Amino acid sequence: MIVIPAVDLREGHCVQLVGGSYDVEVIRLDNPPEVAARWEDEGFSTLHVVDLDAATGRGSNRDVIQKILKSTGCDIQVGGGVRTTEDVDELLRAGADRVITGTRGLEDRRWLIEVAEANPGRVVLAVDIWERRIVIRGWSKTVEHEFKEVISELGALPLGGLLVTAVHREGLMEGTDVPLMREVLACSSLPVQTAGGVGTIEHLRVLEDLGVAGVVVGTALYTGALDPQALIEEFAQ
């Protein structure tokens, strides 16, 4: 299992949100490319970059993303508002190792199949879950299908994996939703990354024992609750 620092972009800044609310920021830093370089210097090999403005239809940080892709040698997965084939192609051409799609991929299975088959192993589907329901469009709309049904149907696709976020735990650092992750892993044949709620190294150990492939960590790293060097020493990079 690897630990992946989150670089979440909003209005040109690097931010961290709490509990699925765009109104509650606990972190706001200038110069996201510098933040990304900091995590690379610490020794992390993979970064998770998300455009929160694009995800909610409030704007775009694509220029900042391109600067991050050009300025770091890390393996980088990029998401947030990726809803067209052109978005996928542009980000891959710009240097992203994987592109994350959520809303479009969940609403349009034919399109998801198309982009996954065109880019085997390089498209990751984001499945944001709030209290056992999948949420899309910046957490503003609920998907009617049960999350286990959706996830179990994806195994035949050549995806790079799933990113499952427990939105109700985001930024709280009180622990991830272990029962949820256990259910997700039981019905997924794809590699699963998770996010939401990690605050201690013990939280990460629990997820590793469950069989999670990677954990995206934000607030706990930015606030100093987790020591980067301790993470790099214990978890593969």
mmCIF file with all atom_site columns, C-alpha atoms in Angstrom, residues 1-3 176-178 181-182 185 192-195 198 200-217 230-237:
data_model
loop_
_atom_site.group_PDB
_atom_site.id
_atom_site.type_symbol
_atom_site.label_atom_id
_atom_site.label_alt_id
_atom_site.label_comp_id
_atom_site.label_asym_id
_atom_site.label_entity_id
_atom_site.label_seq_id
_atom_site.pdbx_PDB_ins_code
_atom_site.Cartn_x
_atom_site.Cartn_y
_atom_site.Cartn_z
_atom_site.occupancy
_atom_site.B_iso_or_equiv
_atom_site.pdbx_formal_charge
_atom_site.auth_seq_id
_atom_site.auth_comp_id
_atom_site.auth_asym_id
_atom_site.auth_atom_id
_atom_site.pdbx_PDB_model_num
ATOM 1  C CA . MET A 1 1   ? 0.000   0.000  0.000  1.00 0.00 ? 1   MET A CA 1
ATOM 2  C CA . ILE A 1 2   ? 1.216   3.497  -0.798 1.00 0.00 ? 2   ILE A CA 1
ATOM 3  C CA . VAL A 1 3   ? 0.339   6.817  0.822  1.00 0.00 ? 3   VAL A CA 1
ATOM 4  C CA . THR A 1 176 ? -11.816 6.137  7.819  1.00 0.00 ? 176 THR A CA 1
ATOM 5  C CA . ASP A 1 177 ? -15.114 4.293  7.363  1.00 0.00 ? 177 ASP A CA 1
ATOM 6  C CA . VAL A 1 178 ? -13.729 0.787  7.824  1.00 0.00 ? 178 VAL A CA 1
ATOM 7  C CA . MET A 1 181 ? -14.154 -0.037 2.827  1.00 0.00 ? 181 MET A CA 1
ATOM 8  C CA . ARG A 1 182 ? -14.559 -3.674 3.776  1.00 0.00 ? 182 ARG A CA 1
ATOM 9  C CA . LEU A 1 185 ? -13.140 -4.385 -1.300 1.00 0.00 ? 185 LEU A CA 1
ATOM 10 C CA . VAL A 1 192 ? -8.886  0.316  -4.695 1.00 0.00 ? 192 VAL A CA 1
ATOM 11 C CA . GLN A 1 193 ? -7.529  3.572  -3.361 1.00 0.00 ? 193 GLN A CA 1
ATOM 12 C CA . THR A 1 194 ? -9.381  5.307  -0.581 1.00 0.00 ? 194 THR A CA 1
ATOM 13 C CA . ALA A 1 195 ? -9.598  8.747  0.995  1.00 0.00 ? 195 ALA A CA 1
ATOM 14 C CA . VAL A 1 198 ? -7.168  9.319  7.990  1.00 0.00 ? 198 VAL A CA 1
ATOM 15 C CA . THR A 1 200 ? -3.051  8.540  12.450 1.00 0.00 ? 200 THR A CA 1
ATOM 16 C CA . ILE A 1 201 ? -0.600  5.957  11.245 1.00 0.00 ? 201 ILE A CA 1
ATOM 17 C CA . GLU A 1 202 ? -2.783  3.309  12.879 1.00 0.00 ? 202 GLU A CA 1
ATOM 18 C CA . HIS A 1 203 ? -5.646  4.302  10.585 1.00 0.00 ? 203 HIS A CA 1
ATOM 19 C CA . LEU A 1 204 ? -3.342  3.568  7.658  1.00 0.00 ? 204 LEU A CA 1
ATOM 20 C CA . ARG A 1 205 ? -2.287  0.209  9.079  1.00 0.00 ? 205 ARG A CA 1
ATOM 21 C CA . VAL A 1 206 ? -5.916  -0.843 9.329  1.00 0.00 ? 206 VAL A CA 1
ATOM 22 C CA . LEU A 1 207 ? -6.472  0.030  5.659  1.00 0.00 ? 207 LEU A CA 1
ATOM 23 C CA . GLU A 1 208 ? -3.331  -1.831 4.615  1.00 0.00 ? 208 GLU A CA 1
ATOM 24 C CA . ASP A 1 209 ? -4.546  -4.916 6.476  1.00 0.00 ? 209 ASP A CA 1
ATOM 25 C CA . LEU A 1 210 ? -7.870  -4.687 4.617  1.00 0.00 ? 210 LEU A CA 1
ATOM 26 C CA . GLY A 1 211 ? -6.060  -4.812 1.268  1.00 0.00 ? 211 GLY A CA 1
ATOM 27 C CA . VAL A 1 212 ? -6.325  -1.216 0.062  1.00 0.00 ? 212 VAL A CA 1
ATOM 28 C CA . ALA A 1 213 ? -3.834  -0.394 -2.719 1.00 0.00 ? 213 ALA A CA 1
ATOM 29 C CA . GLY A 1 214 ? -3.336  3.272  -1.830 1.00 0.00 ? 214 GLY A CA 1
ATOM 30 C CA . VAL A 1 215 ? -4.567  5.953  0.544  1.00 0.00 ? 215 VAL A CA 1
ATOM 31 C CA . VAL A 1 216 ? -4.923  9.618  -0.378 1.00 0.00 ? 216 VAL A CA 1
ATOM 32 C CA . VAL A 1 217 ? -4.078  11.740 2.660  1.00 0.00 ? 217 VAL A CA 1
ATOM 33 C CA . ALA A 1 230 ? 7.375   7.856  9.155  1.00 0.00 ? 230 ALA A CA 1
ATOM 34 C CA . LEU A 1 231 ? 4.919   7.186  6.334  1.00 0.00 ? 231 LEU A CA 1
ATOM 35 C CA . ILE A 1 232 ? 7.624   6.773  3.726  1.00 0.00 ? 232 ILE A CA 1
ATOM 36 C CA . GLU A 1 233 ? 9.580   4.403  5.960  1.00 0.00 ? 233 GLU A CA 1
ATOM 37 C CA . GLU A 1 234 ? 6.588   2.159  6.664  1.00 0.00 ? 234 GLU A CA 1
ATOM 38 C CA . PHE A 1 235 ? 4.613   2.203  3.433  1.00 0.00 ? 235 PHE A CA 1
ATOM 39 C CA . ALA A 1 236 ? 5.976   1.369  -0.005 1.00 0.00 ? 236 ALA A CA 1
ATOM 40 C CA . GLN A 1 237 ? 6.683   4.256  -2.371 1.00 0.00 ? 237 GLN A CA 1
#
